[in-house]
PDB file of C-alpha atoms in Angstrom:
ATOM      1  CA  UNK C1131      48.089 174.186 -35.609  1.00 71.00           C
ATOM      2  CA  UNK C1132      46.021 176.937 -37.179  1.00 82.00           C
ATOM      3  CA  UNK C1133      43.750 178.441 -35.106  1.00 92.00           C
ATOM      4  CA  UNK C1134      42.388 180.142 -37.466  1.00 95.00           C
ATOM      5  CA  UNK C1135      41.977 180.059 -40.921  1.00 95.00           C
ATOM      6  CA  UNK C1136      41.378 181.740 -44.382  1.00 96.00           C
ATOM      7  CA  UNK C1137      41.008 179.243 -47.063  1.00 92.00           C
ATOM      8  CA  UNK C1138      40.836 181.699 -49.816  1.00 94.00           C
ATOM      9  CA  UNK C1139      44.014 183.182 -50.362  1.00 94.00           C
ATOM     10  CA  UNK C1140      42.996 185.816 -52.971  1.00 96.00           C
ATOM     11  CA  UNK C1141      39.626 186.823 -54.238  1.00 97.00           C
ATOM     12  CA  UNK C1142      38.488 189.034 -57.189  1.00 97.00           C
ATOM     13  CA  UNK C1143      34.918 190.968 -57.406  1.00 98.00           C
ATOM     14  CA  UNK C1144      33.543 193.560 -60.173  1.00 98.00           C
ATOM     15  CA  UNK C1145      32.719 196.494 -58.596  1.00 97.00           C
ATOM     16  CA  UNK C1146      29.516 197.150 -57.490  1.00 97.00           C
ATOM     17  CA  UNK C1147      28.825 193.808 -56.522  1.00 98.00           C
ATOM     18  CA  UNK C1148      29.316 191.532 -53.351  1.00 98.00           C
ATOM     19  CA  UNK C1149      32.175 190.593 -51.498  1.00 98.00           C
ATOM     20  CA  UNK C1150      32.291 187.599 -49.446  1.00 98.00           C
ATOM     21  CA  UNK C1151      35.048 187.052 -47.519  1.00 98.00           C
ATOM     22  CA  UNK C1152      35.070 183.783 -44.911  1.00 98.00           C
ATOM     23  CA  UNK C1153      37.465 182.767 -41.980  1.00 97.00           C
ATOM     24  CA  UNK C1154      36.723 179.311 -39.857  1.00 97.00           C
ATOM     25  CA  UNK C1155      38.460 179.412 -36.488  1.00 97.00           C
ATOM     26  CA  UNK C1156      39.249 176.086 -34.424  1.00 95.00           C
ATOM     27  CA  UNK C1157      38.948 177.389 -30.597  1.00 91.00           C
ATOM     28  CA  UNK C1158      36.122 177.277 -28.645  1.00 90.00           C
ATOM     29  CA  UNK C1159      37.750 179.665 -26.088  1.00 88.00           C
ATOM     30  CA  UNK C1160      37.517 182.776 -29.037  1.00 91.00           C
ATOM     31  CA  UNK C1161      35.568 185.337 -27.484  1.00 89.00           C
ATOM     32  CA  UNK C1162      35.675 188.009 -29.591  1.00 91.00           C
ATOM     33  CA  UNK C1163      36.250 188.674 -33.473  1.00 94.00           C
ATOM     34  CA  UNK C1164      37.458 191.401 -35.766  1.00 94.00           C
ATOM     35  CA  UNK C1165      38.217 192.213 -39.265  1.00 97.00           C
ATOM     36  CA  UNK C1166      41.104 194.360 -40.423  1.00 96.00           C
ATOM     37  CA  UNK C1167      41.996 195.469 -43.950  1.00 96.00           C
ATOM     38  CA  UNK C1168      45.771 195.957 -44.793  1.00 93.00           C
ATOM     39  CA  UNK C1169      47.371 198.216 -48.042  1.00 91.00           C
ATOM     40  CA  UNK C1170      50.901 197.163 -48.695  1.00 85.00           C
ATOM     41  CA  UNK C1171      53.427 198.924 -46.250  1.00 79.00           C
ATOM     42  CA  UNK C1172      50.762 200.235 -43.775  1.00 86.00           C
ATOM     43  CA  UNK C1173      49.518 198.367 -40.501  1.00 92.00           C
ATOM     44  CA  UNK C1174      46.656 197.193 -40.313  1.00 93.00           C
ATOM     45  CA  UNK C1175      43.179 198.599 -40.076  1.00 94.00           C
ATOM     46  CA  UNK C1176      40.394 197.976 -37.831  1.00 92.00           C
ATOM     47  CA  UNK C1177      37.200 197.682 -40.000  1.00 95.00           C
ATOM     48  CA  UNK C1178      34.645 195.784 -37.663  1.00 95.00           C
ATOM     49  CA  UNK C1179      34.133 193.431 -34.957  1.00 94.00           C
ATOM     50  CA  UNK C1180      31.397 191.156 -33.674  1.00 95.00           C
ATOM     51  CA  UNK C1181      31.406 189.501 -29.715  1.00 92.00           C
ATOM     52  CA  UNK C1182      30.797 185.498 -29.592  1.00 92.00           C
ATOM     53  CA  UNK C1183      27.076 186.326 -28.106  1.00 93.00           C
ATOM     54  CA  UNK C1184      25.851 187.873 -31.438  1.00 95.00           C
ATOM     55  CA  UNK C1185      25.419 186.815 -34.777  1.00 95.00           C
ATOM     56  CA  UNK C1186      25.296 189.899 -36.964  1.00 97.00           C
ATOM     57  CA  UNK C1187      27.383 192.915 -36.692  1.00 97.00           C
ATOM     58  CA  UNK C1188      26.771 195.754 -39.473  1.00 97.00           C
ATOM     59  CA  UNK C1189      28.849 199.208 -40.108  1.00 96.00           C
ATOM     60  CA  UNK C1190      27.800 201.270 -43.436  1.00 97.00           C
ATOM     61  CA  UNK C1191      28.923 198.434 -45.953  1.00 97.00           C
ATOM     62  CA  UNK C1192      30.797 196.146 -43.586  1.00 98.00           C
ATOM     63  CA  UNK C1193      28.385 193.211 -42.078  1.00 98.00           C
ATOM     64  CA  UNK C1194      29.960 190.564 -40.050  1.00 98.00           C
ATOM     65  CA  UNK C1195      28.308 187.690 -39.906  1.00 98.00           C
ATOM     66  CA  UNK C1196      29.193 184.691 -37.037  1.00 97.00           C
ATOM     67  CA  UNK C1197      27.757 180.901 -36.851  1.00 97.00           C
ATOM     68  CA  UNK C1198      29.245 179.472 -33.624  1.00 95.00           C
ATOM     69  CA  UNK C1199      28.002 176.164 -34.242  1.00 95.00           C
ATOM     70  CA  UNK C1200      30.152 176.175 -37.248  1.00 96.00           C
ATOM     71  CA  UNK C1201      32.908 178.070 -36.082  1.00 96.00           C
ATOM     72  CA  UNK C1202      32.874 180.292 -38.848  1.00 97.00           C
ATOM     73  CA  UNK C1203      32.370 184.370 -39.829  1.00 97.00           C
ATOM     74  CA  UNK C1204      31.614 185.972 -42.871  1.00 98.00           C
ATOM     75  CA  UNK C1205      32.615 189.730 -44.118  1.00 98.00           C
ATOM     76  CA  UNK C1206      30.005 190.964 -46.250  1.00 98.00           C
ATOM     77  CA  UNK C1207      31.233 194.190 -48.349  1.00 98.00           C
ATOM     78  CA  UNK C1208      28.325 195.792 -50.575  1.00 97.00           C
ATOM     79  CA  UNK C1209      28.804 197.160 -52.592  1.00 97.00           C
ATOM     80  CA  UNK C1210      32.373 196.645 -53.286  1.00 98.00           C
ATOM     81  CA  UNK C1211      34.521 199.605 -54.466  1.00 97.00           C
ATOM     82  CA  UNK C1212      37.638 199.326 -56.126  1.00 96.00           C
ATOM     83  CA  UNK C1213      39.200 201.585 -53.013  1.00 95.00           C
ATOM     84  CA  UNK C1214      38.587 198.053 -51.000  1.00 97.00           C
ATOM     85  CA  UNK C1215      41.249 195.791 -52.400  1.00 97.00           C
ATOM     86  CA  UNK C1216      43.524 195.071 -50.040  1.00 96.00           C
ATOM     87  CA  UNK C1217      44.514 191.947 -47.644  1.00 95.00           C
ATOM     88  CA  UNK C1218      42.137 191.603 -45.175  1.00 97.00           C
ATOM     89  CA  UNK C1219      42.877 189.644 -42.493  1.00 96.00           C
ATOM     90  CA  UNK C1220      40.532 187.842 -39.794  1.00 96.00           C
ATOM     91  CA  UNK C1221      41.435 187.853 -36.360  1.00 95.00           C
ATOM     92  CA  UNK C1222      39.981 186.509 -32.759  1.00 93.00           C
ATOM     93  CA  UNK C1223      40.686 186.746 -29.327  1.00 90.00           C
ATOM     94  CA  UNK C1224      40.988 184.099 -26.579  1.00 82.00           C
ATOM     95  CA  UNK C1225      38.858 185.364 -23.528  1.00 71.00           C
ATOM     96  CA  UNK C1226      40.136 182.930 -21.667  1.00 67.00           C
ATOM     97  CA  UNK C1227      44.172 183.806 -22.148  1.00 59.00           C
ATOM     98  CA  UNK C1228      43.781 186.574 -19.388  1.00 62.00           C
ATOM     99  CA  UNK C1229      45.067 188.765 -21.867  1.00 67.00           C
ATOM    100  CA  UNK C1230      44.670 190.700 -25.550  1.00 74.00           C
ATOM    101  CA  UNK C1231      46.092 188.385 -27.390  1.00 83.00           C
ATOM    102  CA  UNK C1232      44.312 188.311 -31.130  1.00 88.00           C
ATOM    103  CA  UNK C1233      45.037 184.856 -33.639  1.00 92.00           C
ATOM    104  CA  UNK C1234      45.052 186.054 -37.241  1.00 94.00           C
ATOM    105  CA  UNK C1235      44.000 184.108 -40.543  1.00 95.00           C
ATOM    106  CA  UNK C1236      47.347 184.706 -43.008  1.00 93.00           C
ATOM    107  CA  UNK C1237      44.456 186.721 -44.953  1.00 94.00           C
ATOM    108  CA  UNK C1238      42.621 186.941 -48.026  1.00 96.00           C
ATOM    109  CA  UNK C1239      43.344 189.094 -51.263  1.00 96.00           C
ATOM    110  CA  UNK C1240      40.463 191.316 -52.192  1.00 97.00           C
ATOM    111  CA  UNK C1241      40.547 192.644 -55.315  1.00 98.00           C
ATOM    112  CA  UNK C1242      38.210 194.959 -56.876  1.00 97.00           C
ATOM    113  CA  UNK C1243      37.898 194.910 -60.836  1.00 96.00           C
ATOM    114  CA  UNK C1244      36.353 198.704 -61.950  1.00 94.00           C
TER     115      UNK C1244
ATOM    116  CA  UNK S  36      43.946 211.985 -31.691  1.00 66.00           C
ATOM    117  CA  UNK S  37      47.666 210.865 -33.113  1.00 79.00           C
ATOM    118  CA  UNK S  38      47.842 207.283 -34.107  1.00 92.00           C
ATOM    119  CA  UNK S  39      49.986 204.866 -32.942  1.00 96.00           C
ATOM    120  CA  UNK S  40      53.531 205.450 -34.056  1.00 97.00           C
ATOM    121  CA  UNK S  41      56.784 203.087 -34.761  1.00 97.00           C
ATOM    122  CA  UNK S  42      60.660 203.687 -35.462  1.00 97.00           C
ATOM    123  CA  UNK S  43      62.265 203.394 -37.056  1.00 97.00           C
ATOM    124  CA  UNK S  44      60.395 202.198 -39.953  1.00 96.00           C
ATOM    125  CA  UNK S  45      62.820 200.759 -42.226  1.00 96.00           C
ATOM    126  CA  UNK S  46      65.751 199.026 -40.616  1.00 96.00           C
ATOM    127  CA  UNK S  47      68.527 196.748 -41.819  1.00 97.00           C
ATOM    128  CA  UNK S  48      70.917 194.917 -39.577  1.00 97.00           C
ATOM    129  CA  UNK S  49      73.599 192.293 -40.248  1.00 97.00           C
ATOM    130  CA  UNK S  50      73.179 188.756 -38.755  1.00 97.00           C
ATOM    131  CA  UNK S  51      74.583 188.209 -34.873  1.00 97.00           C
ATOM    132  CA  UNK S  52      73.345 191.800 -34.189  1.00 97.00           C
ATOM    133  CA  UNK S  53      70.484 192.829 -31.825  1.00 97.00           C
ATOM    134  CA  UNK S  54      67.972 195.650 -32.645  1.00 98.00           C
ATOM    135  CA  UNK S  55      65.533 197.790 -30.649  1.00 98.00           C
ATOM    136  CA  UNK S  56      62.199 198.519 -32.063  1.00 98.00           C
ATOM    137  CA  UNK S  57      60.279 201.713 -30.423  1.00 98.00           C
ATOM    138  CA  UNK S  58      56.592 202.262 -30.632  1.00 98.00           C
ATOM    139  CA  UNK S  59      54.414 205.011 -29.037  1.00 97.00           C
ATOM    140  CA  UNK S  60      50.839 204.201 -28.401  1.00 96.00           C
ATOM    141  CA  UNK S  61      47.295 206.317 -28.768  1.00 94.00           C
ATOM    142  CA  UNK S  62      47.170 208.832 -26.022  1.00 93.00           C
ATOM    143  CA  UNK S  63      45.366 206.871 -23.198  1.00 90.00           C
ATOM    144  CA  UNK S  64      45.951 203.808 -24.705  1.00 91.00           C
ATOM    145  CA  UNK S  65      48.167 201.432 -21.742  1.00 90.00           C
ATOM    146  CA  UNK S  66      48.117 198.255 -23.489  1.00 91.00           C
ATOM    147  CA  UNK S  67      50.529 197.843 -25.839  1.00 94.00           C
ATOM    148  CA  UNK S  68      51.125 194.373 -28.344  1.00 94.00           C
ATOM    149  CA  UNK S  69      53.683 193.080 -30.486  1.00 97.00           C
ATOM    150  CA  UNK S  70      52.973 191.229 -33.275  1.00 96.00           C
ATOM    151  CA  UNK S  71      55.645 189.869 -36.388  1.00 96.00           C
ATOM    152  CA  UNK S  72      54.390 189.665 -39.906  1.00 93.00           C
ATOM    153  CA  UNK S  73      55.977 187.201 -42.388  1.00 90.00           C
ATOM    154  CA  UNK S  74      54.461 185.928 -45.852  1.00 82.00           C
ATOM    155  CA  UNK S  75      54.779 182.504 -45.078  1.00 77.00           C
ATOM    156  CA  UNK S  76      53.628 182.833 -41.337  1.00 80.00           C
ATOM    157  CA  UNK S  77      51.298 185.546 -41.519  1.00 83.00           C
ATOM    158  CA  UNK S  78      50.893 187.837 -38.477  1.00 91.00           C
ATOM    159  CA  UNK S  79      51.705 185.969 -35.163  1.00 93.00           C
ATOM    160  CA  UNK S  80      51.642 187.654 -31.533  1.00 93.00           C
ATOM    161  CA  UNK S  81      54.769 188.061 -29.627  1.00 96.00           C
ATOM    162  CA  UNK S  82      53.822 189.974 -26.251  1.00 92.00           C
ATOM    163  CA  UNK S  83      52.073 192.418 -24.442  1.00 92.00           C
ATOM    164  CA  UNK S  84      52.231 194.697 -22.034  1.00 93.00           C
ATOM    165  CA  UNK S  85      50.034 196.759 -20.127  1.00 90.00           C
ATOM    166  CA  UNK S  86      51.539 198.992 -16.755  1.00 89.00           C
ATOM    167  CA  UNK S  87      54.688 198.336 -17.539  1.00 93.00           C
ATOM    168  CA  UNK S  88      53.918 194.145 -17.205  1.00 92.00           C
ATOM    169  CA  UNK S  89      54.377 191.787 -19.723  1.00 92.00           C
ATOM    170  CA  UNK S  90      50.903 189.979 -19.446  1.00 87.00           C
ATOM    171  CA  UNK S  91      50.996 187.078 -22.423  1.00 87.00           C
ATOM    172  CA  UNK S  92      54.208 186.236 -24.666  1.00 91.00           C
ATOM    173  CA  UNK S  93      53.727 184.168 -27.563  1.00 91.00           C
ATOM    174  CA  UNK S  94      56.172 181.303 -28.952  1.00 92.00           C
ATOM    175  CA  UNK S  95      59.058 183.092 -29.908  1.00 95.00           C
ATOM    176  CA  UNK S  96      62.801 182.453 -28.583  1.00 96.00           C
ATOM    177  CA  UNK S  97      63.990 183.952 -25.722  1.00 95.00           C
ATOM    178  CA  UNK S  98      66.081 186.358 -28.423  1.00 97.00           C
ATOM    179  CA  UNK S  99      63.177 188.519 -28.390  1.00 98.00           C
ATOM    180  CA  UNK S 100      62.034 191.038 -25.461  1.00 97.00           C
ATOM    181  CA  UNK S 101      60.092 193.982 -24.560  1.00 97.00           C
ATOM    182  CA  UNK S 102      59.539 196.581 -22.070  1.00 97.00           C
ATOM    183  CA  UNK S 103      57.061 199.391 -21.530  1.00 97.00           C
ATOM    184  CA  UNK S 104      57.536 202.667 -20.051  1.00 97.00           C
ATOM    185  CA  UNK S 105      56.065 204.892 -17.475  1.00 95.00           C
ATOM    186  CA  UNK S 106      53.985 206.438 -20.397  1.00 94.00           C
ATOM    187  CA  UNK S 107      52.981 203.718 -22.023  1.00 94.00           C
ATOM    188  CA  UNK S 108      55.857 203.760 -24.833  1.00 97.00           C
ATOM    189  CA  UNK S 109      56.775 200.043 -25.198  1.00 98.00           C
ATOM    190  CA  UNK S 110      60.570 198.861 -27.495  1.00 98.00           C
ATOM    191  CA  UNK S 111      60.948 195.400 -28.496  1.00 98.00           C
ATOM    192  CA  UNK S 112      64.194 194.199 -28.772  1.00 98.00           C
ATOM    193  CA  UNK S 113      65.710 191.252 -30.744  1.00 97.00           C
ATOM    194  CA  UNK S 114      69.168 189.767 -29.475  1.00 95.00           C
ATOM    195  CA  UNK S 115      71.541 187.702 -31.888  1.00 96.00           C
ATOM    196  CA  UNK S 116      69.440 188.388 -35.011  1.00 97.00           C
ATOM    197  CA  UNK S 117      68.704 185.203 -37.466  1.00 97.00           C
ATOM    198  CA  UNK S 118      67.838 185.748 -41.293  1.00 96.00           C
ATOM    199  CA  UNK S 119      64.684 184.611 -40.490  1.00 95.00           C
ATOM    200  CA  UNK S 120      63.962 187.697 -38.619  1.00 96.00           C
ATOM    201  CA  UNK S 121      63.132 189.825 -41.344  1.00 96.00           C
ATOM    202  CA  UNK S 122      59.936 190.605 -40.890  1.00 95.00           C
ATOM    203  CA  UNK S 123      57.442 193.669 -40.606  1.00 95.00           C
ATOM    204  CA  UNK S 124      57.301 194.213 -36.775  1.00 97.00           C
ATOM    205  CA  UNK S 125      53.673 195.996 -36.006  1.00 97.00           C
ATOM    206  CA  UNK S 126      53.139 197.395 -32.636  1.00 97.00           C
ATOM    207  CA  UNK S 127      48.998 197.951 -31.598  1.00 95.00           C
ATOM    208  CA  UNK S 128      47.501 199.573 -28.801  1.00 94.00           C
ATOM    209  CA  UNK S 129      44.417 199.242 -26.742  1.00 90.00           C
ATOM    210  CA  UNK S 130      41.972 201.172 -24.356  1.00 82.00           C
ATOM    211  CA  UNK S 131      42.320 197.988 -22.082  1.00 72.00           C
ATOM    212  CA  UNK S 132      38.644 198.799 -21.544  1.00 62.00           C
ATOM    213  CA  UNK S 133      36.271 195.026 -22.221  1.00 61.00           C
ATOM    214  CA  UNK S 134      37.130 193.502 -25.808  1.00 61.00           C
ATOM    215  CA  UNK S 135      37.473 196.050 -27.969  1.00 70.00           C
ATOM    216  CA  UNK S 136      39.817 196.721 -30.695  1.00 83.00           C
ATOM    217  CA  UNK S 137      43.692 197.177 -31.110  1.00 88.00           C
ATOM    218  CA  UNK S 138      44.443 199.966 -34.085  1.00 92.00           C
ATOM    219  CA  UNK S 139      48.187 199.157 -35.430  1.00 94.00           C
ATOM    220  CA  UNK S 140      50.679 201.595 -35.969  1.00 96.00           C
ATOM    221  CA  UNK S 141      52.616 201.353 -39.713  1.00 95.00           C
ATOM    222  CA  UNK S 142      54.887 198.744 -38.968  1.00 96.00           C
ATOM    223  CA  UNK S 143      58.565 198.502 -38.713  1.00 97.00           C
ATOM    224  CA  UNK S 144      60.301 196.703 -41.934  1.00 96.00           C
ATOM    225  CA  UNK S 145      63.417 195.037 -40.581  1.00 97.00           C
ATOM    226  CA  UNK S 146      65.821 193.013 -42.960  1.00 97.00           C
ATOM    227  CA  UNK S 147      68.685 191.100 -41.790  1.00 97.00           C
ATOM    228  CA  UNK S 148      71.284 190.263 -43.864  1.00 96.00           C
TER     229      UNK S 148
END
């Protein structure tokens, strides 16, 4: 059972434009959510994060957005630059696990047309 | 700061043996997490510690372990290895401070053959 989920396996964007990149999560015990962007062999990177008690999280061109009643989060990237492709991958934590355990979506391919 | 740190980072191994994975955390950092990366699976928690205690496992055989040091250092190990095993290993570390975030160190690249 997925957890969570990224329905959009790959996504393409001009540059200079909007980037919309979703994730829908199934567990009611997710506390906490974060974004992280991944180049091929590299680990991933933290990019932003939002807590379950706020709807809007924004850093520079990163904006997070989360609707709990639809169990679903939104990365906004504006505008995009070709620098940004890359998997990015959604992730949550369980604040009720006693632990740090994060759930990841298998992740979406950005890519950024110049 | 340094980042977090893994070795080896390529690594290839025959079926039936066992391999140890090392990873060295941010300075400060005492919680450390392993997590496996496949294409088909996608990234999918395997355990963490934090002083030296294993505080969560995920679902994975009991093939694979883990310990953590004194200094935070943490090795996974994987016993009797299985083709499906190749994987990219990534090892994060945490503050342990609230939520927060867990920054991931390269990745080790294991292949069994």
């Amino acid at each position: 059972d997925q957890q969570v989920k990224q329905n959009s396996p790959s996504l393409s964007v001009q540059e200079g434009r909007i980037s919309i990149l979703n994730c829908d999560y199934t567990n009611s015990m997710f506390d906490y959510f974060l974004w992280y962007k991944k180049y091929p062999a590299e680990g991933p990177t933290f990019l932003i994060s939002i807590s379950s008690i706020k709807d809007k999280n924004e850093d520079g061109r990163f904006t997070v957005f989360l609707n709990k009643s639809a169990k679903h989060l939104s990365l906004h990237i504006v505008p995009s630059q070709p620098g940004d492709s890359a998997v990015y991958f959604c992730a949550a934590r369980d604040g009720g696990a006693g632990s740090y355990q994060l759930t990841f979506g298998k992740g979406t391919k950005l890519s950024v047309i110049p | 700061k340094a980042g977090v740190t893994q070795t080896p980072r390529y690594l290839i191994k025959t079926r039936g043996q066992q391999v140890t994975l090392s990873c060295s955390p941010i300075s400060g950092h005492r919680s450390v997490s392993w997590y496996q990366q496949t294409p088909g699976q996608g990234l999918q928690f395997l355990f963490e510690y934090f002083s030296e205690t294993q505080r969560n496992k995920g679902n994975f055989p009991g093939r694979f372990s883990g310990r953590q040091f004194s200094n935070s250092r943490s090795e996974m190990n994987v016993s009797t290895l299985e083709l499906g095993d190749s994987a990219l290993y990534l090892c994060a570390s945490r503050q342990d401070q609230g939520a927060g975030e867990q920054y991931f160190g390269p990745g080790t690249r294991l292949t069994v053959t």
